[in-house]
Short mmCIF file of C-alpha atoms and ligand atoms in Angstrom, two decimals:
data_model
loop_
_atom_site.label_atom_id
_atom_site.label_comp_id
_atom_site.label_asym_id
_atom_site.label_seq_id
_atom_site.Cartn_x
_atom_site.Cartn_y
_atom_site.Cartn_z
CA UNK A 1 34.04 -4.68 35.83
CA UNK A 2 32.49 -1.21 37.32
CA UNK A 3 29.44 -0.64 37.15
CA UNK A 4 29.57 2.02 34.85
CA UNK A 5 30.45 -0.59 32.27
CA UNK A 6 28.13 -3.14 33.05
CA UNK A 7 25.46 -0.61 32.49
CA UNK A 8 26.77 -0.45 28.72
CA UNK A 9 26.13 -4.02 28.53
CA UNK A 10 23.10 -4.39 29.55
CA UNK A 11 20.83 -3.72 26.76
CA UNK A 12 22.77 -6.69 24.85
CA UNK A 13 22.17 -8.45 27.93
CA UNK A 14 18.41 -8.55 27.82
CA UNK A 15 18.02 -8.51 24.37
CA UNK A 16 20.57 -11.99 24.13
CA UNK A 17 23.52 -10.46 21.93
CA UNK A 18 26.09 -10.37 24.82
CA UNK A 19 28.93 -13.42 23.75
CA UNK A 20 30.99 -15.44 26.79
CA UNK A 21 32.74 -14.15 28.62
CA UNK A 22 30.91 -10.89 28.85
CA UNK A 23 27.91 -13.18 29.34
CA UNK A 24 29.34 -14.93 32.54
CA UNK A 25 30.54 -11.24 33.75
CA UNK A 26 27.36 -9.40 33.47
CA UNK A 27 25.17 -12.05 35.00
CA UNK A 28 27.59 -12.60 37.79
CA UNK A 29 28.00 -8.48 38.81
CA UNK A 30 24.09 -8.26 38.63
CA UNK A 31 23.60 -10.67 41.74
CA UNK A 32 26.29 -9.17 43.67
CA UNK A 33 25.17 -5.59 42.44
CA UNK A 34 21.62 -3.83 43.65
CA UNK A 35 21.60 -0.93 41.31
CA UNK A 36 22.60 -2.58 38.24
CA UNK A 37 20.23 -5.25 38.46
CA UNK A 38 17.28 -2.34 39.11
CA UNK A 39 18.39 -1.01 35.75
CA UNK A 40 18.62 -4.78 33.91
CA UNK A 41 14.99 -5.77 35.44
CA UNK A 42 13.35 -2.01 34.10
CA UNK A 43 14.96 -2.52 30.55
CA UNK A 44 14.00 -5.75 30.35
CA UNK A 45 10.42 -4.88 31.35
CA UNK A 46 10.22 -2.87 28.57
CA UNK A 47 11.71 -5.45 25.69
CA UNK A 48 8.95 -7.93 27.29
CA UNK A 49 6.60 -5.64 27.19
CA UNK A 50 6.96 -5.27 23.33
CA UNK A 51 5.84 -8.68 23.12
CA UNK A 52 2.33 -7.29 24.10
CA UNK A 53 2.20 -5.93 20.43
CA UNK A 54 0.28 -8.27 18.50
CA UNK A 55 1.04 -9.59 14.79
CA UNK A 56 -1.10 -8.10 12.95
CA UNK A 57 -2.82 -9.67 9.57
CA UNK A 58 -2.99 -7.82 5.82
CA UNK A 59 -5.96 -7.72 4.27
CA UNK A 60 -6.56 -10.98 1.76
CA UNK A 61 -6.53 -8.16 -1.32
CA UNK A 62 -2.68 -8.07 -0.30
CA UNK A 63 -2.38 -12.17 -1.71
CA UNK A 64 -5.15 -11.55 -4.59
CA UNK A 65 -2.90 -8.83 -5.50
CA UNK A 66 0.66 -10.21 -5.60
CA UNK A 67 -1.23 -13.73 -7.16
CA UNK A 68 -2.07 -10.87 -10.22
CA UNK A 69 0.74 -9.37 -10.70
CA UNK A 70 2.59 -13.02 -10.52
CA UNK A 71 0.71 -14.51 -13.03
CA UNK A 72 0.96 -11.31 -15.32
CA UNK A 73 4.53 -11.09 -15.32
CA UNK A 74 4.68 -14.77 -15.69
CA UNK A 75 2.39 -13.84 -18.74
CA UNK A 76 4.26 -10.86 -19.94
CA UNK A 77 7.34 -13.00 -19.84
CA UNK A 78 6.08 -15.88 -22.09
CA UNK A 79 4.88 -13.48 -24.58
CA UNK A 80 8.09 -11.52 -24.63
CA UNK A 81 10.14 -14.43 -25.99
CA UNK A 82 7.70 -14.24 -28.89
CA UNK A 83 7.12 -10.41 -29.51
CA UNK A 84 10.05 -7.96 -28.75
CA UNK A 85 8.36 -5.16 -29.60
CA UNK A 86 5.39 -6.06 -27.80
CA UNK A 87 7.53 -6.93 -24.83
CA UNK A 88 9.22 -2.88 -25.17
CA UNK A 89 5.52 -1.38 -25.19
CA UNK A 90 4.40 -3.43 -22.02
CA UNK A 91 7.58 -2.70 -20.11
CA UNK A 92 7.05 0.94 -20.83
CA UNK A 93 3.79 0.60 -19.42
CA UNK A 94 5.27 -1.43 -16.70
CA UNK A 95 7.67 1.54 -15.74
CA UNK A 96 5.23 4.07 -15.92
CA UNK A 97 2.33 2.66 -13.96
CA UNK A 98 3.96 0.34 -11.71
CA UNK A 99 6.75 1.40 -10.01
CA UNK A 100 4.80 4.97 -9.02
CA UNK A 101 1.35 3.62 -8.04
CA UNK A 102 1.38 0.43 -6.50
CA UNK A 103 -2.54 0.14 -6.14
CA UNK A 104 -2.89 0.78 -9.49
CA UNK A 105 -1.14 -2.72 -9.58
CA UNK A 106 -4.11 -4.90 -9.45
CA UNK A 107 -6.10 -3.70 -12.42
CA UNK A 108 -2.91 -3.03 -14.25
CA UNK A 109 -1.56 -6.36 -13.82
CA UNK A 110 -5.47 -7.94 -14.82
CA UNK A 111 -5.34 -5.85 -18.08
CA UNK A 112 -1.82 -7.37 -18.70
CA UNK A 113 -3.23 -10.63 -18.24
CA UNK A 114 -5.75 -10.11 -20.72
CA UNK A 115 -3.97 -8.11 -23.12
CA UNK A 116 -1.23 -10.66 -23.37
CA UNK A 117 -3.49 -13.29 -24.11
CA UNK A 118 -5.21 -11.01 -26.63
CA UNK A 119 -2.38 -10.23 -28.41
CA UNK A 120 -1.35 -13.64 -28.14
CA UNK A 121 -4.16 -14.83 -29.71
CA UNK A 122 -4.90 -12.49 -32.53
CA UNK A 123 -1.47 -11.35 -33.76
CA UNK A 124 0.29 -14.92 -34.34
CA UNK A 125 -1.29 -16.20 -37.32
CA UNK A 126 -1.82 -12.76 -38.65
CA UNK A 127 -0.90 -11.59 -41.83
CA UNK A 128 2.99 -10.90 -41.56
CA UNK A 129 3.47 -6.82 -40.52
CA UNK A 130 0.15 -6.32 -41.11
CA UNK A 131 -1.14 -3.12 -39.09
CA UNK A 132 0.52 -4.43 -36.05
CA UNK A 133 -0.07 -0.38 -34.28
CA UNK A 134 -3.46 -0.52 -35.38
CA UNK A 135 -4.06 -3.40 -33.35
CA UNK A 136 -1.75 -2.66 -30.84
CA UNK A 137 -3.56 0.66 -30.54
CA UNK A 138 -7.10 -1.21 -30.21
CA UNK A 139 -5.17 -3.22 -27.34
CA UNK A 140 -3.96 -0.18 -25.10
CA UNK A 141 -7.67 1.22 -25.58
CA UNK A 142 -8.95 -2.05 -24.46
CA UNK A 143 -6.63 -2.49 -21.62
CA UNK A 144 -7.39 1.82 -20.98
CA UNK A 145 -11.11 0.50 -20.01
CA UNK A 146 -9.93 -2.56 -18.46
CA UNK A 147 -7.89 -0.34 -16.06
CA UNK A 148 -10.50 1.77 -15.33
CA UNK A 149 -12.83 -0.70 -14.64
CA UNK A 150 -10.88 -2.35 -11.71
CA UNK A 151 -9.40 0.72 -10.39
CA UNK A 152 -12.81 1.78 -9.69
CA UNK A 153 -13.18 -1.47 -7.80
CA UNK A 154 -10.75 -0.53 -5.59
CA UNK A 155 -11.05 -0.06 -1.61
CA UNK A 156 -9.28 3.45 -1.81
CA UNK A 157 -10.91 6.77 -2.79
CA UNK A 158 -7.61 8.46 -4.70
CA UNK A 159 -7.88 4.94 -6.83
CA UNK A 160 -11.58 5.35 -7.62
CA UNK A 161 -10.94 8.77 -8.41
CA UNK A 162 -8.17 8.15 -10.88
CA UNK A 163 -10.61 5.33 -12.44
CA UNK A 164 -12.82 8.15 -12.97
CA UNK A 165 -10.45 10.09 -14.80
CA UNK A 166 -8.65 7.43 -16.71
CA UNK A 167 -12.44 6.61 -17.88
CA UNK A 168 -12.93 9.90 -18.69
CA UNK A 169 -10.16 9.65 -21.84
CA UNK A 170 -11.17 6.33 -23.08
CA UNK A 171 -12.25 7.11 -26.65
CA UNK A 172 -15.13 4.88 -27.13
CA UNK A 173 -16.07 4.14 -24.07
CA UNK A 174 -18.48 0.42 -24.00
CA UNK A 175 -20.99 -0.20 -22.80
CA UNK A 176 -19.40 -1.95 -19.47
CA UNK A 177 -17.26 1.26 -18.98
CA UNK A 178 -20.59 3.83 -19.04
CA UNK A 179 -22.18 1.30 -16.44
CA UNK A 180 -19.20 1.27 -14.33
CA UNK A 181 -19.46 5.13 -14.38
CA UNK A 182 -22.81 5.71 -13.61
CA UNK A 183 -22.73 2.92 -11.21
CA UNK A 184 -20.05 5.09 -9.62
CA UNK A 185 -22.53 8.28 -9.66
CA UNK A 186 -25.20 6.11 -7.97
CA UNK A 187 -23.53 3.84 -4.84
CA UNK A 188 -19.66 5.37 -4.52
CA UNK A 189 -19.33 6.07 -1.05
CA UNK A 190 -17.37 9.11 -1.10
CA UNK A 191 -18.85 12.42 -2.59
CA UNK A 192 -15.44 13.56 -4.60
CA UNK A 193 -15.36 10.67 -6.35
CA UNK A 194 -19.07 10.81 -6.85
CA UNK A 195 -18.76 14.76 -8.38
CA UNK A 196 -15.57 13.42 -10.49
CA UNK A 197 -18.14 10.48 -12.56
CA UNK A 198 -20.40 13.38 -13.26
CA UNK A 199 -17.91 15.32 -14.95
CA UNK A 200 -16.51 12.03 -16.90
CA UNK A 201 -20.14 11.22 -17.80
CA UNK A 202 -21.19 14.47 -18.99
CA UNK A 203 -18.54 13.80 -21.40
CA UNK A 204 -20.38 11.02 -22.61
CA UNK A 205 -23.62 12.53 -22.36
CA UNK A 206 -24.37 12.28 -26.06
CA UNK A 207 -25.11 8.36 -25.21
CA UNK A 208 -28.71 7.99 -24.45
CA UNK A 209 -28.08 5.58 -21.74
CA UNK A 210 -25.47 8.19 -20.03
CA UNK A 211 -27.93 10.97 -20.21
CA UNK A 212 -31.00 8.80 -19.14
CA UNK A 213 -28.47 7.43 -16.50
CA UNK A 214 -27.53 11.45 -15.47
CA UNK A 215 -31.22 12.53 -15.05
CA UNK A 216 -32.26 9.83 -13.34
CA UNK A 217 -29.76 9.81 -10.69
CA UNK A 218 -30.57 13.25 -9.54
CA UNK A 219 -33.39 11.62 -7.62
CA UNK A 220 -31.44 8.87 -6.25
CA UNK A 221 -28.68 11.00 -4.78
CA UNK A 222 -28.88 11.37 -1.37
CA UNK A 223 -26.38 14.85 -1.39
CA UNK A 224 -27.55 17.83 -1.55
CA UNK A 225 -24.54 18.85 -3.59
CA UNK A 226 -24.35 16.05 -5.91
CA UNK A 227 -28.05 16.74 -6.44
CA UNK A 228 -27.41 20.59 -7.36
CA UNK A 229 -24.72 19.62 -9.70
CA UNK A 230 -26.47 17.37 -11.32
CA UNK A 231 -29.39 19.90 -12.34
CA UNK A 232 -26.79 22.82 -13.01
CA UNK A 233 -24.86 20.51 -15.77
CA UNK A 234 -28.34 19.24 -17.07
CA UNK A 235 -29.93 22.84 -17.21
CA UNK A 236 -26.95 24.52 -18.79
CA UNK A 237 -27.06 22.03 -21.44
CA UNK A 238 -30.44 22.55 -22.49
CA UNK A 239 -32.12 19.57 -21.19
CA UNK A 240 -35.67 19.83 -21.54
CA UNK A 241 -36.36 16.27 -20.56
CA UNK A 242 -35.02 16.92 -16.82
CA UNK A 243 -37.97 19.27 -16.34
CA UNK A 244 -40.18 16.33 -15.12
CA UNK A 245 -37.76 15.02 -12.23
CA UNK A 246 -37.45 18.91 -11.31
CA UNK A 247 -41.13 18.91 -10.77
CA UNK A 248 -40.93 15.62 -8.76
CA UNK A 249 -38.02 17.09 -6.47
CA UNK A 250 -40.58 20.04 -5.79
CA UNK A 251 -43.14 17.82 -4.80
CA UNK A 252 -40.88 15.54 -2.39
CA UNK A 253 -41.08 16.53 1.64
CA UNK A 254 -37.15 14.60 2.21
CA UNK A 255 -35.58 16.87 -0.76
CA UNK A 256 -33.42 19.49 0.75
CA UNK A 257 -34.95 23.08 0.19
CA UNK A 258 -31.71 24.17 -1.17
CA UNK A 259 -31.94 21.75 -4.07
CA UNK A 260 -35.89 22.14 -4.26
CA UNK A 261 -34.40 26.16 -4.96
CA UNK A 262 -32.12 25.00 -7.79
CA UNK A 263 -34.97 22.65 -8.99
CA UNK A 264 -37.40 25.39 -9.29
CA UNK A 265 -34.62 27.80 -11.06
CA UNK A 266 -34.02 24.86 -13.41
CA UNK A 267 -37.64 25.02 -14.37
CA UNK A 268 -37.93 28.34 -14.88
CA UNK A 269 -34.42 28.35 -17.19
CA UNK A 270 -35.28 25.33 -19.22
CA UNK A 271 -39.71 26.54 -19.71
CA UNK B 1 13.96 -33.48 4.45
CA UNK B 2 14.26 -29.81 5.30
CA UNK B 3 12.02 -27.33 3.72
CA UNK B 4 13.81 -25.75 0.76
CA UNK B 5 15.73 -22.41 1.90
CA UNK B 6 14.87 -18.91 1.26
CA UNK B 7 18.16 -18.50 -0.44
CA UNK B 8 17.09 -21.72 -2.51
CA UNK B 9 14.14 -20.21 -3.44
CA UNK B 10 14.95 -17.11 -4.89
CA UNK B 11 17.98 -18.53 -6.85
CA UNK B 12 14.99 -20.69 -8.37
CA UNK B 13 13.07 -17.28 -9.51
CA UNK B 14 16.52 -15.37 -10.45
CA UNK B 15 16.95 -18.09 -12.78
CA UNK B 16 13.52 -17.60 -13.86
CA UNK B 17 11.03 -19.63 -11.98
CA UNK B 18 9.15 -16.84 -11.14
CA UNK B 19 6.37 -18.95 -9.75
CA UNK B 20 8.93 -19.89 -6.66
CA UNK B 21 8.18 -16.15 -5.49
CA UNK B 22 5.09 -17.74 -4.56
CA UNK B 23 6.23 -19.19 -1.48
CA UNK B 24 8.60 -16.72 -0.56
CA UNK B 25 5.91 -14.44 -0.36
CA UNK B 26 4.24 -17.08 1.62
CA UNK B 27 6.37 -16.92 4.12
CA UNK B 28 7.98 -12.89 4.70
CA UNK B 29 4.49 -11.28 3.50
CA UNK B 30 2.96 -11.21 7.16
CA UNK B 31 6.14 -10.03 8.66
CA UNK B 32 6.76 -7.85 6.24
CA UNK B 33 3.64 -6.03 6.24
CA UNK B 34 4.24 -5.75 10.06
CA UNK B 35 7.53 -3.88 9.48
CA UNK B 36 5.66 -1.63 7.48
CA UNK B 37 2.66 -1.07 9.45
CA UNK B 38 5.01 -0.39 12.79
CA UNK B 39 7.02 2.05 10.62
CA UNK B 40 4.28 4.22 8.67
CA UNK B 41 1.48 3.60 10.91
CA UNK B 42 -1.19 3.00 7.84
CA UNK B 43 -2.55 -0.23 7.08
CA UNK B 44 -3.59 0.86 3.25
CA UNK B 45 0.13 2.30 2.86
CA UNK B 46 1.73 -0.84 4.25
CA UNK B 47 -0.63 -3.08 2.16
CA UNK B 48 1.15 -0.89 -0.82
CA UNK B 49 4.20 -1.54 -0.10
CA UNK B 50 4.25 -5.13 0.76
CA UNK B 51 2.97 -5.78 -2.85
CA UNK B 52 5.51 -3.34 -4.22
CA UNK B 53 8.51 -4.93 -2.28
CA UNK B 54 7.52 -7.89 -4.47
CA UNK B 55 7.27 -6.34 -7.29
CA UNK B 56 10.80 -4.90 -7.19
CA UNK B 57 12.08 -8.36 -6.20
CA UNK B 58 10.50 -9.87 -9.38
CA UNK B 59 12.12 -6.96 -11.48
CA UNK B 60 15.29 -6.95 -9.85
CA UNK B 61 15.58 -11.05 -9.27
CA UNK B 62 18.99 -10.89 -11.61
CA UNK B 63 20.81 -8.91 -9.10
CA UNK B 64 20.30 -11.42 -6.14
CA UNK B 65 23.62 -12.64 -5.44
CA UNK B 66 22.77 -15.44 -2.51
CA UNK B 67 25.61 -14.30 -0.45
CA UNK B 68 24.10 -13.00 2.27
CA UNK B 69 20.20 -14.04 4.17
CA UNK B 70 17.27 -13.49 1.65
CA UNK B 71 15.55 -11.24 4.63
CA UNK B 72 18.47 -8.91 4.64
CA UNK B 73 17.90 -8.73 1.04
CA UNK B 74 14.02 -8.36 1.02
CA UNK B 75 13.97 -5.88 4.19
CA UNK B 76 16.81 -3.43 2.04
CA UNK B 77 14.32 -3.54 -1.02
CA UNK B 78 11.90 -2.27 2.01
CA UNK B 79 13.08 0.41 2.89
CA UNK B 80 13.90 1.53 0.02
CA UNK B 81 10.41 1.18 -1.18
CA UNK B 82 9.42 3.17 1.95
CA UNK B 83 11.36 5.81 0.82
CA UNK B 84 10.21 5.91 -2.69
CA UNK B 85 7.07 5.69 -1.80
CA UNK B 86 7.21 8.96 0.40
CA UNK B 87 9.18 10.92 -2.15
CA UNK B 88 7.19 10.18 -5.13
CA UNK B 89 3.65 11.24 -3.20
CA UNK B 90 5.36 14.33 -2.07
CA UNK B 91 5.70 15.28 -6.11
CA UNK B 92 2.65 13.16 -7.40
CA UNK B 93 -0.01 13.58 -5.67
CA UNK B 94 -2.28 16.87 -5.75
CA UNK B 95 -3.19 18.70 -2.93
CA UNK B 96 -7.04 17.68 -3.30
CA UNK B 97 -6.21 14.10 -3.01
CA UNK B 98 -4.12 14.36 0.06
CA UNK B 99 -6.71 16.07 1.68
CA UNK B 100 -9.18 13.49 0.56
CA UNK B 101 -7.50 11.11 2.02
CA UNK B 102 -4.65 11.75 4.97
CA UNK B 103 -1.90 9.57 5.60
CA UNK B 104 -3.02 9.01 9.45
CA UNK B 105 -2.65 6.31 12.12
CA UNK B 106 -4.82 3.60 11.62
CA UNK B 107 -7.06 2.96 14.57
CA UNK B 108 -5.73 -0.60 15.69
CA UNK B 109 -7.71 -2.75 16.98
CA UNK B 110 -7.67 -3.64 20.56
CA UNK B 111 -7.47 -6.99 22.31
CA UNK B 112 -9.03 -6.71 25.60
CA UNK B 113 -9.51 -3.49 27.29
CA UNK B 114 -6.77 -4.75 29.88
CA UNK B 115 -3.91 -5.22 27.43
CA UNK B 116 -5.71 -2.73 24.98
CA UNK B 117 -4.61 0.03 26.91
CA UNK B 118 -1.08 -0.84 27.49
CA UNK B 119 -0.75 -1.91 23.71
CA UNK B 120 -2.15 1.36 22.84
CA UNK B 121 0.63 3.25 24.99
CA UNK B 122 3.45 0.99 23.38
CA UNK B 123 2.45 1.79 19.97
CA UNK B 124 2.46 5.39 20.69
CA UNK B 125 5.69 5.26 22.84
CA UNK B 126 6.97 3.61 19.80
CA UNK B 127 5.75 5.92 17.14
CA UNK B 128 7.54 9.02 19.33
CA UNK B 129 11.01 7.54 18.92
CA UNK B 130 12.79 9.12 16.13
CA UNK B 131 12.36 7.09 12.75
CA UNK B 132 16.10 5.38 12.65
CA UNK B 133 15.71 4.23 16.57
CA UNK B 134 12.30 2.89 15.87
CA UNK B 135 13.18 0.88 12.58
CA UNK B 136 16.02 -0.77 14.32
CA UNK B 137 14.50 -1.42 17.81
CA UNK B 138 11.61 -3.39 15.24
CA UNK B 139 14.02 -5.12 13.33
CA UNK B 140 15.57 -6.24 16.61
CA UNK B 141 12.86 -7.18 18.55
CA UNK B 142 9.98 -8.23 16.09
CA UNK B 143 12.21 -9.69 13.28
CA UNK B 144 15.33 -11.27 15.34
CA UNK B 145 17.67 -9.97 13.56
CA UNK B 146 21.13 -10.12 15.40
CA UNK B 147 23.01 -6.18 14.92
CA UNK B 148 24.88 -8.00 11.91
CA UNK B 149 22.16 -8.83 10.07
CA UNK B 150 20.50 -5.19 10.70
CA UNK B 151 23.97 -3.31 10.06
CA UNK B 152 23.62 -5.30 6.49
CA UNK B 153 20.11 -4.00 5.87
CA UNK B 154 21.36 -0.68 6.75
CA UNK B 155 24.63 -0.92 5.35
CA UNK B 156 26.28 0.53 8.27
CA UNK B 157 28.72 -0.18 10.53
CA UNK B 158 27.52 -2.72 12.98
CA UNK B 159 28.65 -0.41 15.99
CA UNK B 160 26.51 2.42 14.81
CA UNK B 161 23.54 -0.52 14.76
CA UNK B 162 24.25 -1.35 18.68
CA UNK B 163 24.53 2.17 19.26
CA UNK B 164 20.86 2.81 18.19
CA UNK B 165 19.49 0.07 19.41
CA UNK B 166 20.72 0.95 23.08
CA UNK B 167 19.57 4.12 22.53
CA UNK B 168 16.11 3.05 21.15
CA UNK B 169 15.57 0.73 24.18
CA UNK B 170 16.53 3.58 26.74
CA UNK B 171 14.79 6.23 24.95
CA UNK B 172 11.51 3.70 24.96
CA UNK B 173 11.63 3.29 28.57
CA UNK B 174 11.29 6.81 29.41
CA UNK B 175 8.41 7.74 26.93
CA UNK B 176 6.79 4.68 27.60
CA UNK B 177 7.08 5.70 31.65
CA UNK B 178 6.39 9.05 30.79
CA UNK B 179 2.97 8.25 29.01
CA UNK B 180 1.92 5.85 31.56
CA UNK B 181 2.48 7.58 34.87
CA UNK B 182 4.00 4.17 35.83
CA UNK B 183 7.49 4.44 37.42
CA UNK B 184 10.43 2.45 35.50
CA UNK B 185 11.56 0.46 38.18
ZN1 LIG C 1 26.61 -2.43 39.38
#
């Protein structure tokens, strides 16, 4: 062979996919041949240099998370055989959520788990047809704060965030839920998703523990901009009982003079 | 007594013993995660993906026919997810959220500062080739796949597979040489 077809061997040479009697052929013109065994030793350098690349691990969320969604499915599937209709809702859920969001997956697949044993549990000795939606509706709210709970669990901002707003429409938010969001106000590590739980729990703010919850987190905030928010949202609505922790801000040195400004214009609005 | 086969396996969860997945996953998640990871660069994303991959295989376990490897099977469901994934976040996700949080590289983390640096240069001389080069050059070299099995994942003539992969070699050399100052030879 010339050389000029050796050389199109060679890159199944070093990588092992050459057959006999190529095999023989190639590896008999490279020790007779200077150039072409140049070019076989510099490709080769470079496959064994891939090796260098190291395997690299997942995170253990990546085995919690398949584990969920295994046992959920396994779930969904033993309930199906018992409720078809049941079994059409949840798949429509299934098609929806899971498919397009995968790290939605984890808290989806932990409501599923619950939900099918809740359903499993209340609806089979139940009266026969009796207000299976209204129950069924009670279970999609319950597994609509179940959702938002463990999304806002999760590692990644955009996930938080849509916690936040999937909290945001539960109807009667529990107790658990308004915790979750104001623990979200306090200790969430990134600002957006911070700004977003204000805005879901000033929806709530009727709740004494939410509004209690929104005033006193104005001092615990450590940015400035959360900090002005807050006191805009509590001013505009009236809030008299914010004027103390205004007065407070005035008096701290660390405050930032901006929101020390805002402070004092809350004062003066709400006097 | 041999281990039970992949192909075993996932006969087992077509016919409904979903809780076989469980080893399957087991075994291909690691790799898997690697393909990923050496394709989009993102740890989070490839994290994703790997769960979704076994999602689909769960939904879609009647349509495993066992004819050919399981991998060839899995590592098609990949890349489709890869696509997918890519398409849908084009439409679905706002522009506030993107900017929140780009889809960058991942800083990796380095060994020793010896092999740190060269491992640093691969992964970059590998992220430069163009995306069908680089997905076959990793199927080849980090998953073993013979230009059969990787034709199949494609579905492509197994010519156009060898073709790339000489290509993806070559083309490796030079940026690789390029970005080290080191000559080739
Ligand atoms: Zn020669």
């Amino acid at each position: 062979m010339k050389c000029s077809q050796i050389s199109e061997l060679l890159p199944d040479h070093i990588i092992g996919a050459l057959e006999e009697p190529q095999k023989l052929e190639v590896r008999q013109h490279l020790e007779s041949c200077d150039a072409c065994s140049k070019e076989a030793a510099s490709l080769e350098k470079i496959w064994t240099k891939l090796e260098a690349l190291p395997v690299e691990q997942p995170s253990g969320a990546v085995r919690e998370r398949f584990y969920t969604m295994l046992s959920a499915y396994h779930e969904g599937l033993s309930h199906s055989k018992e409720r078809p209709k049941l079994r059409d809702v949840i798949n429509g859920w299934i098609e929806r959520w899971w498919p397009s969001r995968p790290a939605v997956q984890v808290g989806f697949a932990a409501a599923l788990l619950l939900i099918g044993v809740f359903v499993g549990t209340r609806l089979q000795p139940g009266p026969a047809g009796n207000s299976e939606m209204v129950m069924l509706r009670q279970d999609i709210s319950t597994m609509r704060q179940l959702v938002t709970l463990s999304l806002l669990r999760q590692d990644s901002p955009s996930e938080r965030l849509r916690g936040v707003s999937f909290g945001a429409k539960v109807e009667n938010p529990n107790d658990e839920i308004l915790n979750a969001l104001l623990s979200t106000l306090n200790s969430d590590p990134n600002v957006n998703v911070r700004l977003a739980a204000i805005d879901a729990l000033f929806m709530f703010s009727s709740h004494p523990q939410v509004k209690s919850g929104l005033i006193g987190a104005i001092a615990k905030q450590r940015s400035p901009m959360i900090q002005i928010e807050l006191i805009e949202l509590l001013v505009k609505s009236g809030e008299k009982s914010v004027v103390d922790t205004l007065k407070l801000l005035l008096e701290n040195e660390e405050v930032n003079p901006a929101v020390k400004e805002r402070a004092q214009w809350g004062i003066e609005q709400l006097i | 007594m041999n281990p039970i086969s992949d192909n075993e396996l996932m006969l087992s969860v077509r016919e409904g013993a979903v809780d076989k997945l469980g080893l399957l996953f087991e075994r291909h998640h690691v790799p898997l995660y690697n393909f990923f990871l050496k394709l989009v660069g993102n740890r989070e994303i490839s994290e994703d993906l790997v769960q979704e991959v076994f999602l689909r295989i769960l939904k879609h376990r009647k349509t495993y026919r066992g004819e050919s490897k399981f991998t060839s099977w899995m590592y098609q469901i990949a890349r489709n997810a890869r696509v997918d994934y890519y398409r849908k976040r084009k439409l679905e996700v706002s522009a506030d959220e993107e900017k929140m949080e780009p889809v960058s590289q991942d800083p990796m983390p380095t060994d020793d500062l010896e092999t740190g640096q060269e491992t640093a240069l691969l992964r970059t001389a590998l992220n430069r080739l163009p995306f069908k080069k680089r997905e076959v050059l990793v199927l080849s070299r980090f998953h073993d796949m013979k230009y059969e099995e990787i034709a199949k994942v494609l579905n492509c003539p197994v010519s156009t597979v060898k073709v790339l992969v000489h290509r993806a070699i070559k083309d490796l050399r030079s940026i690789f040489y390029e970005l080290s100052g080191e000559k080739a030879i």
